[in-house]
Amino acid sequence: MTTESPFPAGTEEPPFGPPPGCPAHAVDPGGLRRLYGPEAEDLGTLYEKLRAEHGAVAPVLLHNDVPIWVVLGHAENLHMVSTPSHYTRDSRLWTAVQDGTAGADHPLAPHIAWQPICSHAEGDEHLRLRGAVTGAMTTIDFRSLRRYINRATQRLVNEFCERGEADLVGQFSEHLPMSVLCEIIGMPEDYNDRMVQATRDLLKGTETAIASNEYVMGVLTQHTLRRRAEPEDDFTSHLINHPARLTDDEVAQHLRLVLLAAYEATANLIANVLRMVLTDPRFRAQLNGGQMTVPEAVEQSLWNEPPFSAVLGYFAKQETELGGQRIRKGDGLLFGIAPGNIDPRIRPDLAASMQGNRSHLAFGGGPHECPGQDIGRAIADVGVDALLLRLPDVEIDCDESDLRWRGSMSSRHLVDLPVRFQPKPKQEVTQRPSVRALPAQRSHWHVMTDSPAPAEPTPAPVAPPPPAAPAPEPAHRPGAWQRLLRWWRGY
């Protein structure tokens, strides 16, 4: 049964509600819940209330009481992102943009505003821009990339390993992705604290976000001009030289897209995986016991705590129906990644392991599925594995309840992750983390049955033969498991 849309047709202004901060501000007079304000401080709980009230698709209000749908169901989210004939990412079709209620002065304008990039384009233009991005990504040598990720991890760990304590968010997860992405793009000399902080700042939407964005775009524009004049074997040069013939502005804008999306997602992913391993004894035991690999732990984290919890947005190109709700042409929809991942229809038991299941929504789907997801996975897989090898005794240095989060509608960031460990000496950056040695094997194993046969009479002693010259000790060859681990890490 299709429910009539609760949103008014046309351009009528939304009704006024209580002032911000008032307890009644969570729900407007029309009964729609707000994704901002007091109730939205715990979006996970709010999403479950909405699921109970409306089902898989719920009407809500964005900042300034702009109406929008939030998609909570797993199947409904997949249908939306995989049906470009019904839903587009071109926000210019959104009624709220056309009537000005979600205009340039809206608090979420940076997320709403249309840009000439592949994630907003449709049809032939999408194929042209997306083809250039994916084509440039196919030139990445993932074996060499894994070696670089390992070296970058060693450099970062060297900065705090002698102290026996660290913050694995501020000193590791926020820096490793930027270092690797700058290397991929071909501008390792531009990786520095300012680049990291400017990227984090513009993603937060602070008062200085515009200045931070200008700094990042200035760096990327200058880099584009350098590579246009002097191409090298890096992502930027391949993007410039792709047959799609992107302009300098298109190249710089797509470098920004790759840098911001991959950086934010991977920084959150690394922090979430480390928190999961350090706070849940099951995962630590499974990793130490070999029942789970780091890549499997990463996939579990992508289910439980996706790097992006929601994406704004998709927009209806025609009248349609989704999750029992009537969707009008021009309606906006939030891609609900976090609520979709815990849809009780596909995860009745949230404690159950999701090993081997990659059907989560963390990287989207359909024409706009994240093209750089393998890069994010590689950074998290290798980085977390190398860090745990360097610091096998690392433990969280606070109560789990003391961990702090900074949340928004689009994502939830771990503020810090304090840890302690036995101080370790610095390691040569080019040295690979040692593979844990297998335990020494006993040389006098006896194969016996439950009822040993009677001993035979002892023969008379004979004189021992003269001692032979000692044979040279054979060169040690790593075992099969060690060779597999070294191959996986790209050694």
Short mmCIF file of C-alpha atoms in Angstrom, two decimals:
data_model
loop_
_atom_site.label_atom_id
_atom_site.label_comp_id
_atom_site.label_asym_id
_atom_site.label_seq_id
_atom_site.Cartn_x
_atom_site.Cartn_y
_atom_site.Cartn_z
CA MET A 1 0.00 0.00 0.00
CA THR A 2 1.37 3.39 -0.97
CA THR A 3 1.23 6.19 1.60
CA GLU A 4 0.36 9.68 0.42
CA SER A 5 3.34 12.04 0.48
CA PRO A 6 3.37 14.21 3.63
CA PHE A 7 5.25 16.96 1.78
CA PRO A 8 3.23 19.83 0.32
CA ALA A 9 3.23 20.18 -3.43
CA GLY A 10 4.41 23.46 -4.90
CA THR A 11 6.59 26.07 -3.26
CA GLU A 12 4.70 26.79 -0.05
CA GLU A 13 6.95 27.76 2.85
CA PRO A 14 7.28 25.14 5.63
CA PRO A 15 5.42 25.97 8.86
CA PHE A 16 7.27 27.76 11.61
CA GLY A 17 8.22 25.73 14.69
CA PRO A 18 9.61 26.37 18.17
CA PRO A 19 12.95 28.15 18.40
CA PRO A 20 16.14 26.02 18.24
CA GLY A 21 17.00 24.49 21.61
CA CYS A 22 13.37 24.17 22.73
CA PRO A 23 12.44 20.55 23.70
CA ALA A 24 9.55 20.73 21.25
CA HIS A 25 11.93 21.55 18.42
CA ALA A 26 12.53 17.85 17.64
CA VAL A 27 9.15 17.45 15.94
CA ASP A 28 7.41 20.12 13.85
CA PRO A 29 3.69 20.86 14.07
CA GLY A 30 3.09 18.55 11.12
CA GLY A 31 4.60 15.64 13.01
CA LEU A 32 7.84 15.33 11.01
CA ARG A 33 11.03 14.68 12.94
CA ARG A 34 14.08 16.84 12.40
CA LEU A 35 17.54 15.48 11.50
CA TYR A 36 19.07 18.34 13.48
CA GLY A 37 18.59 19.77 16.92
CA PRO A 38 18.31 17.97 20.28
CA GLU A 39 16.74 14.69 19.13
CA ALA A 40 19.24 14.27 16.30
CA GLU A 41 22.19 14.11 18.69
CA ASP A 42 21.71 10.32 18.60
CA LEU A 43 20.86 9.66 14.99
CA GLY A 44 21.01 5.89 15.41
CA THR A 45 18.15 5.98 17.92
CA LEU A 46 16.25 8.50 15.79
CA TYR A 47 16.52 6.28 12.70
CA GLU A 48 15.06 3.34 14.63
CA LYS A 49 12.15 5.51 15.82
CA LEU A 50 11.53 6.53 12.21
CA ARG A 51 11.71 2.89 11.07
CA ALA A 52 9.09 1.94 13.68
CA GLU A 53 6.84 4.86 12.70
CA HIS A 54 7.11 4.83 8.91
CA GLY A 55 8.88 1.68 7.74
CA ALA A 56 11.72 1.57 5.21
CA VAL A 57 11.31 5.17 3.95
CA ALA A 58 10.51 8.05 6.31
CA PRO A 59 9.70 11.76 5.84
CA VAL A 60 11.97 14.08 7.83
CA LEU A 61 13.18 17.68 7.92
CA LEU A 62 16.64 19.01 7.21
CA HIS A 63 18.05 22.28 8.53
CA ASN A 64 15.69 25.24 8.02
CA ASP A 65 12.87 22.64 7.99
CA VAL A 66 13.50 21.60 4.41
CA PRO A 67 11.53 18.36 3.77
CA ILE A 68 13.31 15.25 2.54
CA TRP A 69 12.93 11.47 2.69
CA VAL A 70 15.43 9.29 4.52
CA VAL A 71 15.76 5.76 3.14
CA LEU A 72 16.22 3.28 6.00
CA GLY A 73 15.79 -0.10 4.31
CA HIS A 74 18.68 -2.04 2.77
CA ALA A 75 16.75 -3.18 -0.31
CA GLU A 76 15.17 0.25 -0.79
CA ASN A 77 18.57 1.96 -0.67
CA LEU A 78 19.98 -0.46 -3.23
CA HIS A 79 16.97 0.07 -5.48
CA MET A 80 17.33 3.85 -5.29
CA VAL A 81 21.05 3.98 -6.12
CA SER A 82 20.71 1.36 -8.86
CA THR A 83 17.77 2.92 -10.74
CA PRO A 84 19.07 6.01 -12.60
CA SER A 85 15.85 6.17 -14.63
CA HIS A 86 13.98 7.15 -11.44
CA TYR A 87 16.61 8.83 -9.24
CA THR A 88 19.42 11.24 -10.02
CA ARG A 89 22.21 12.93 -8.05
CA ASP A 90 21.62 16.21 -9.88
CA SER A 91 20.39 18.48 -7.07
CA ARG A 92 19.17 21.07 -9.60
CA LEU A 93 16.05 18.90 -9.96
CA TRP A 94 15.25 19.13 -6.24
CA THR A 95 12.13 21.17 -5.52
CA ALA A 96 13.82 22.73 -2.48
CA VAL A 97 16.63 24.07 -4.67
CA GLN A 98 14.25 25.34 -7.33
CA ASP A 99 12.07 27.21 -4.85
CA GLY A 100 15.06 28.57 -2.89
CA THR A 101 14.42 26.87 0.45
CA ALA A 102 17.70 24.98 0.00
CA GLY A 103 19.59 27.79 -1.71
CA ALA A 104 23.15 29.06 -1.46
CA ASP A 105 22.62 30.28 2.12
CA HIS A 106 21.42 26.91 3.42
CA PRO A 107 23.70 25.40 6.12
CA LEU A 108 24.16 22.27 3.97
CA ALA A 109 24.78 24.19 0.73
CA PRO A 110 28.32 22.72 0.22
CA HIS A 111 26.77 19.24 0.23
CA ILE A 112 23.76 20.24 -1.86
CA ALA A 113 25.27 22.44 -4.57
CA TRP A 114 25.61 20.78 -7.95
CA GLN A 115 29.15 20.52 -9.37
CA PRO A 116 30.41 19.40 -12.80
CA ILE A 117 31.90 16.18 -11.42
CA CYS A 118 31.14 12.53 -12.12
CA SER A 119 29.28 11.98 -8.84
CA HIS A 120 26.68 14.60 -9.87
CA ALA A 121 26.58 14.05 -13.64
CA GLU A 122 24.20 11.78 -15.54
CA GLY A 123 24.06 10.10 -18.93
CA ASP A 124 26.85 10.63 -21.45
CA GLU A 125 28.53 13.30 -19.31
CA HIS A 126 28.66 10.87 -16.38
CA LEU A 127 30.18 8.19 -18.62
CA ARG A 128 32.83 10.65 -19.86
CA LEU A 129 33.89 11.90 -16.43
CA ARG A 130 33.54 8.57 -14.63
CA GLY A 131 35.45 6.85 -17.42
CA ALA A 132 38.38 9.22 -16.94
CA VAL A 133 38.48 8.63 -13.16
CA THR A 134 38.20 4.85 -13.34
CA GLY A 135 40.63 4.74 -16.27
CA ALA A 136 43.25 6.63 -14.28
CA MET A 137 42.68 4.32 -11.30
CA THR A 138 43.40 1.23 -13.38
CA THR A 139 46.98 2.46 -13.76
CA ILE A 140 47.64 2.17 -10.00
CA ASP A 141 50.07 -0.64 -9.16
CA PHE A 142 48.52 -2.08 -6.01
CA ARG A 143 51.59 -4.16 -5.17
CA SER A 144 53.75 -1.03 -5.10
CA LEU A 145 50.95 0.83 -3.32
CA ARG A 146 50.90 -1.72 -0.50
CA ARG A 147 54.65 -1.35 -0.08
CA TYR A 148 54.24 2.43 0.16
CA ILE A 149 51.41 2.09 2.71
CA ASN A 150 53.69 -0.08 4.83
CA ARG A 151 56.52 2.45 4.68
CA ALA A 152 54.14 5.31 5.53
CA THR A 153 52.86 3.32 8.49
CA GLN A 154 56.42 2.74 9.75
CA ARG A 155 57.16 6.47 9.53
CA LEU A 156 54.07 7.36 11.54
CA VAL A 157 54.65 4.67 14.18
CA ASN A 158 58.27 5.80 14.52
CA GLU A 159 57.00 9.18 15.69
CA PHE A 160 55.43 7.74 18.86
CA CYS A 161 56.72 4.18 19.36
CA GLU A 162 59.42 5.18 21.87
CA ARG A 163 56.94 6.92 24.16
CA GLY A 164 54.76 3.91 24.88
CA GLU A 165 51.54 5.86 24.33
CA ALA A 166 49.74 7.50 21.44
CA ASP A 167 46.44 8.79 20.08
CA LEU A 168 45.73 6.52 17.11
CA VAL A 169 43.28 9.03 15.62
CA GLY A 170 45.30 12.25 15.72
CA GLN A 171 48.68 10.55 15.21
CA PHE A 172 47.77 7.73 12.84
CA SER A 173 44.34 7.35 11.21
CA GLU A 174 44.09 11.03 10.23
CA HIS A 175 47.56 11.06 8.66
CA LEU A 176 48.05 7.71 6.91
CA PRO A 177 45.32 8.21 4.25
CA MET A 178 46.53 11.71 3.34
CA SER A 179 50.12 10.53 2.97
CA VAL A 180 49.08 7.68 0.68
CA LEU A 181 46.63 9.75 -1.37
CA CYS A 182 49.19 12.49 -1.96
CA GLU A 183 51.57 9.80 -3.23
CA ILE A 184 48.90 8.36 -5.55
CA ILE A 185 47.98 11.78 -6.92
CA GLY A 186 51.66 12.55 -7.42
CA MET A 187 52.20 15.33 -4.90
CA PRO A 188 53.97 13.76 -1.90
CA GLU A 189 55.74 17.05 -1.24
CA ASP A 190 52.35 18.62 -0.44
CA TYR A 191 51.56 16.14 2.33
CA ASN A 192 51.92 18.05 5.58
CA ASP A 193 49.99 18.94 8.72
CA ARG A 194 48.35 21.91 7.03
CA MET A 195 46.95 19.73 4.23
CA VAL A 196 45.55 17.28 6.79
CA GLN A 197 44.03 20.00 8.96
CA ALA A 198 42.58 21.96 6.02
CA THR A 199 40.90 18.83 4.67
CA ARG A 200 39.44 17.96 8.07
CA ASP A 201 38.30 21.55 8.55
CA LEU A 202 36.43 21.93 5.28
CA LEU A 203 34.67 18.61 5.85
CA LYS A 204 33.47 19.78 9.27
CA GLY A 205 31.79 22.86 7.82
CA THR A 206 33.34 25.27 10.33
CA GLU A 207 33.58 29.04 10.01
CA THR A 208 36.99 28.60 8.37
CA ALA A 209 35.81 25.85 6.00
CA ILE A 210 35.68 28.19 2.99
CA ALA A 211 39.29 29.32 3.53
CA SER A 212 40.37 25.70 4.02
CA ASN A 213 38.64 24.69 0.80
CA GLU A 214 40.39 27.51 -1.06
CA TYR A 215 43.76 26.31 0.25
CA VAL A 216 43.11 22.71 -0.85
CA MET A 217 41.82 23.78 -4.27
CA GLY A 218 44.82 26.09 -4.71
CA VAL A 219 47.20 23.19 -4.05
CA LEU A 220 45.31 20.87 -6.42
CA THR A 221 45.05 23.51 -9.18
CA GLN A 222 48.78 24.24 -9.07
CA HIS A 223 49.50 20.52 -9.14
CA THR A 224 47.23 20.09 -12.17
CA LEU A 225 49.09 22.83 -14.04
CA ARG A 226 52.46 21.24 -13.17
CA ARG A 227 51.38 17.84 -14.43
CA ARG A 228 49.85 19.33 -17.58
CA ALA A 229 53.28 20.79 -18.36
CA GLU A 230 55.37 17.87 -17.06
CA PRO A 231 53.37 14.62 -16.91
CA GLU A 232 54.64 11.72 -14.83
CA ASP A 233 53.44 8.20 -14.05
CA ASP A 234 50.83 9.15 -11.46
CA PHE A 235 47.04 9.36 -11.13
CA THR A 236 46.88 13.05 -12.05
CA SER A 237 48.88 12.66 -15.25
CA HIS A 238 46.77 9.70 -16.37
CA LEU A 239 43.61 11.68 -15.58
CA ILE A 240 44.89 14.61 -17.68
CA ASN A 241 45.92 12.39 -20.59
CA HIS A 242 42.76 10.29 -20.66
CA PRO A 243 40.91 10.37 -24.01
CA ALA A 244 37.99 12.10 -22.22
CA ARG A 245 40.15 15.27 -22.43
CA LEU A 246 39.21 16.84 -19.09
CA THR A 247 39.82 20.55 -18.67
CA ASP A 248 42.17 21.79 -15.96
CA ASP A 249 39.19 22.76 -13.81
CA GLU A 250 37.60 19.34 -14.27
CA VAL A 251 40.87 17.65 -13.34
CA ALA A 252 41.30 19.76 -10.20
CA GLN A 253 37.67 19.23 -9.17
CA HIS A 254 37.99 15.46 -9.54
CA LEU A 255 41.26 15.45 -7.62
CA ARG A 256 39.35 17.24 -4.85
CA LEU A 257 36.56 14.66 -5.06
CA VAL A 258 38.99 11.73 -4.82
CA LEU A 259 41.05 13.36 -2.09
CA LEU A 260 38.14 14.37 0.15
CA ALA A 261 35.95 11.31 -0.26
CA ALA A 262 38.78 8.78 0.00
CA TYR A 263 40.49 10.64 2.84
CA GLU A 264 37.41 11.07 5.03
CA ALA A 265 36.15 7.54 4.44
CA THR A 266 39.53 5.89 5.03
CA ALA A 267 40.42 7.95 8.11
CA ASN A 268 37.10 6.97 9.69
CA LEU A 269 37.49 3.36 8.58
CA ILE A 270 40.95 2.96 10.14
CA ALA A 271 39.82 4.54 13.42
CA ASN A 272 36.72 2.36 13.55
CA VAL A 273 38.63 -0.86 12.85
CA LEU A 274 41.24 -0.08 15.52
CA ARG A 275 38.53 0.79 18.05
CA MET A 276 36.71 -2.45 17.28
CA VAL A 277 39.86 -4.55 17.67
CA LEU A 278 40.93 -2.81 20.88
CA THR A 279 37.55 -2.76 22.62
CA ASP A 280 35.97 -6.07 21.55
CA PRO A 281 37.89 -9.10 22.90
CA ARG A 282 36.26 -11.36 20.31
CA PHE A 283 37.88 -9.61 17.37
CA ARG A 284 41.29 -9.37 19.06
CA ALA A 285 41.17 -13.08 19.91
CA GLN A 286 40.08 -14.01 16.39
CA LEU A 287 42.88 -11.94 14.86
CA ASN A 288 45.52 -13.35 17.19
CA GLY A 289 44.22 -16.87 16.71
CA GLY A 290 44.08 -16.69 12.93
CA GLN A 291 40.30 -17.16 12.70
CA MET A 292 39.96 -13.65 11.22
CA THR A 293 42.21 -11.61 8.97
CA VAL A 294 42.54 -7.84 9.07
CA PRO A 295 40.64 -7.50 5.75
CA GLU A 296 37.77 -9.47 7.29
CA ALA A 297 37.82 -7.18 10.33
CA VAL A 298 37.66 -4.20 7.94
CA GLU A 299 34.56 -5.62 6.24
CA GLN A 300 32.88 -6.22 9.61
CA SER A 301 33.55 -2.58 10.51
CA LEU A 302 32.06 -1.45 7.19
CA TRP A 303 28.83 -3.15 8.27
CA ASN A 304 28.75 -1.95 11.89
CA GLU A 305 30.24 1.55 11.60
CA PRO A 306 30.36 2.69 7.94
CA PRO A 307 32.66 5.69 7.31
CA PHE A 308 29.73 7.69 5.93
CA SER A 309 26.40 7.17 7.69
CA ALA A 310 24.29 9.01 5.10
CA VAL A 311 24.79 10.79 1.77
CA LEU A 312 22.84 13.80 0.52
CA GLY A 313 21.33 13.10 -1.79
CA TYR A 314 19.27 11.50 -4.56
CA PHE A 315 16.37 13.24 -6.30
CA ALA A 316 13.26 11.83 -7.94
CA LYS A 317 13.10 12.36 -11.69
CA GLN A 318 9.44 11.28 -11.86
CA GLU A 319 6.51 10.21 -9.73
CA THR A 320 7.35 6.83 -8.21
CA GLU A 321 6.94 4.63 -5.14
CA LEU A 322 9.60 3.47 -2.69
CA GLY A 323 9.14 1.47 0.48
CA GLY A 324 5.38 1.99 0.43
CA GLN A 325 5.74 5.78 0.18
CA ARG A 326 4.60 7.96 -2.70
CA ILE A 327 7.59 9.89 -4.00
CA ARG A 328 6.81 12.99 -6.05
CA LYS A 329 8.92 14.30 -8.90
CA GLY A 330 11.49 16.68 -7.42
CA ASP A 331 11.51 15.09 -3.96
CA GLY A 332 14.89 14.68 -2.27
CA LEU A 333 16.07 11.46 -0.61
CA LEU A 334 18.89 10.71 1.81
CA PHE A 335 20.94 7.59 1.05
CA GLY A 336 20.79 5.97 4.51
CA ILE A 337 23.93 3.86 4.71
CA ALA A 338 24.10 3.27 8.48
CA PRO A 339 20.39 2.48 9.01
CA GLY A 340 20.34 0.36 5.85
CA ASN A 341 23.26 -1.72 7.13
CA ILE A 342 21.32 -2.68 10.25
CA ASP A 343 17.98 -3.26 8.56
CA PRO A 344 16.42 -6.04 10.70
CA ARG A 345 15.16 -7.75 7.55
CA ILE A 346 18.73 -8.63 6.59
CA ARG A 347 20.42 -8.50 10.04
CA PRO A 348 18.00 -9.85 12.64
CA ASP A 349 20.98 -10.52 14.93
CA LEU A 350 23.42 -7.60 14.92
CA ALA A 351 25.93 -9.61 16.96
CA ALA A 352 26.25 -12.23 14.21
CA SER A 353 29.47 -12.18 12.18
CA MET A 354 29.25 -10.82 8.64
CA GLN A 355 32.51 -12.44 7.50
CA GLY A 356 32.59 -13.00 3.76
CA ASN A 357 29.57 -10.74 3.14
CA ARG A 358 30.30 -7.58 1.14
CA SER A 359 26.72 -6.54 0.47
CA HIS A 360 26.91 -3.60 2.86
CA LEU A 361 26.11 -0.08 1.64
CA ALA A 362 29.36 1.56 2.76
CA PHE A 363 30.58 2.21 -0.80
CA GLY A 364 27.21 2.88 -2.37
CA GLY A 365 26.08 1.07 -5.49
CA GLY A 366 24.83 1.52 -9.02
CA PRO A 367 26.36 4.06 -11.43
CA HIS A 368 27.77 6.17 -8.58
CA GLU A 369 29.37 3.35 -6.58
CA CYS A 370 32.64 4.54 -5.05
CA PRO A 371 35.39 3.99 -7.66
CA GLY A 372 38.18 4.22 -5.08
CA GLN A 373 36.96 1.64 -2.60
CA ASP A 374 39.87 -0.72 -3.28
CA ILE A 375 42.30 2.08 -2.38
CA GLY A 376 40.53 2.65 0.94
CA ARG A 377 40.50 -1.06 1.69
CA ALA A 378 44.22 -1.37 0.89
CA ILE A 379 45.17 1.55 3.16
CA ALA A 380 43.12 0.13 6.04
CA ASP A 381 44.20 -3.50 5.51
CA VAL A 382 47.92 -2.85 5.29
CA GLY A 383 48.03 0.06 7.74
CA VAL A 384 46.16 -1.68 10.57
CA ASP A 385 48.04 -4.94 10.02
CA ALA A 386 51.46 -3.26 10.02
CA LEU A 387 50.63 -1.22 13.13
CA LEU A 388 49.50 -4.31 15.07
CA LEU A 389 52.68 -6.12 14.04
CA ARG A 390 54.81 -3.23 15.32
CA LEU A 391 52.77 -2.88 18.53
CA PRO A 392 51.42 -6.37 19.32
CA ASP A 393 50.73 -5.43 22.96
CA VAL A 394 48.82 -2.21 22.22
CA GLU A 395 45.82 -1.64 24.51
CA ILE A 396 43.22 1.09 24.84
CA ASP A 397 44.20 3.56 27.56
CA CYS A 398 40.73 4.61 28.75
CA ASP A 399 37.31 3.15 29.40
CA GLU A 400 35.38 2.53 26.22
CA SER A 401 32.59 4.71 27.62
CA ASP A 402 35.03 7.64 27.74
CA LEU A 403 35.62 7.65 23.98
CA ARG A 404 34.29 10.81 22.34
CA TRP A 405 32.59 11.19 18.99
CA ARG A 406 31.89 14.15 16.75
CA GLY A 407 28.75 13.48 14.78
CA SER A 408 26.90 14.98 11.85
CA MET A 409 24.16 13.82 9.55
CA SER A 410 26.71 12.41 7.10
CA SER A 411 29.21 10.70 9.40
CA ARG A 412 30.40 9.99 12.92
CA HIS A 413 34.05 10.66 13.76
CA LEU A 414 35.99 9.21 16.65
CA VAL A 415 37.69 12.22 18.26
CA ASP A 416 40.63 10.31 19.76
CA LEU A 417 41.75 6.77 20.58
CA PRO A 418 44.34 6.81 23.40
CA VAL A 419 46.46 3.66 23.66
CA ARG A 420 49.44 2.37 25.61
CA PHE A 421 52.10 -0.25 24.87
CA GLN A 422 55.63 -1.17 25.82
CA PRO A 423 57.99 1.41 24.28
CA LYS A 424 59.57 0.16 21.07
CA PRO A 425 62.68 1.32 19.22
CA LYS A 426 62.32 3.10 15.92
CA GLN A 427 62.48 0.95 12.82
CA GLU A 428 64.06 1.62 9.46
CA VAL A 429 61.32 2.87 7.18
CA THR A 430 62.35 0.47 4.44
CA GLN A 431 62.35 -2.49 6.84
CA ARG A 432 59.26 -4.64 6.62
CA PRO A 433 57.49 -5.55 9.83
CA SER A 434 58.68 -8.98 10.89
CA VAL A 435 56.34 -11.91 10.50
CA ARG A 436 55.77 -13.61 13.83
CA ALA A 437 58.06 -16.64 13.96
CA LEU A 438 56.50 -20.08 14.19
CA PRO A 439 57.13 -21.84 17.52
CA ALA A 440 60.12 -24.18 17.61
CA GLN A 441 59.21 -27.71 16.59
CA ARG A 442 60.09 -30.74 18.75
CA SER A 443 62.57 -33.07 17.07
CA HIS A 444 61.63 -36.24 18.97
CA TRP A 445 57.95 -36.76 18.15
CA HIS A 446 56.72 -40.36 18.72
CA VAL A 447 53.73 -41.68 16.83
CA MET A 448 51.91 -44.13 19.14
CA THR A 449 48.59 -45.97 19.31
CA ASP A 450 46.36 -46.05 22.35
CA SER A 451 47.76 -49.47 23.33
CA PRO A 452 51.48 -49.55 22.62
CA ALA A 453 52.92 -52.88 21.47
CA PRO A 454 55.17 -54.78 23.91
CA ALA A 455 58.79 -53.75 23.75
CA GLU A 456 61.11 -56.10 21.90
CA PRO A 457 64.25 -57.48 23.58
CA THR A 458 67.06 -54.97 23.72
CA PRO A 459 69.87 -55.94 21.30
CA ALA A 460 73.43 -56.18 22.53
CA PRO A 461 75.27 -52.85 22.44
CA VAL A 462 77.55 -52.22 19.52
CA ALA A 463 80.40 -49.78 19.20
CA PRO A 464 79.27 -46.40 17.84
CA PRO A 465 80.50 -45.48 14.36
CA PRO A 466 83.19 -42.83 14.09
CA PRO A 467 81.74 -39.31 14.08
CA ALA A 468 81.11 -37.89 10.62
CA ALA A 469 82.03 -34.37 9.63
CA PRO A 470 79.12 -32.03 10.43
CA ALA A 471 76.99 -31.28 7.39
CA PRO A 472 76.48 -27.62 6.56
CA GLU A 473 73.24 -26.29 8.03
CA PRO A 474 70.66 -25.77 5.27
CA ALA A 475 69.61 -22.22 4.55
CA HIS A 476 66.41 -21.31 6.32
CA ARG A 477 63.42 -21.09 4.00
CA PRO A 478 60.25 -19.40 5.25
CA GLY A 479 57.28 -21.65 5.81
CA ALA A 480 54.23 -21.59 3.56
CA TRP A 481 52.24 -19.38 5.96
CA GLN A 482 55.09 -16.88 6.21
CA ARG A 483 55.45 -16.79 2.42
CA LEU A 484 51.67 -16.24 2.07
CA LEU A 485 51.74 -13.36 4.55
CA ARG A 486 54.68 -11.74 2.78
CA TRP A 487 52.94 -12.10 -0.61
CA TRP A 488 49.72 -10.55 0.83
CA ARG A 489 51.60 -7.53 2.19
CA GLY A 490 53.37 -7.02 -1.14
CA TYR A 491 56.91 -8.08 -0.14
#
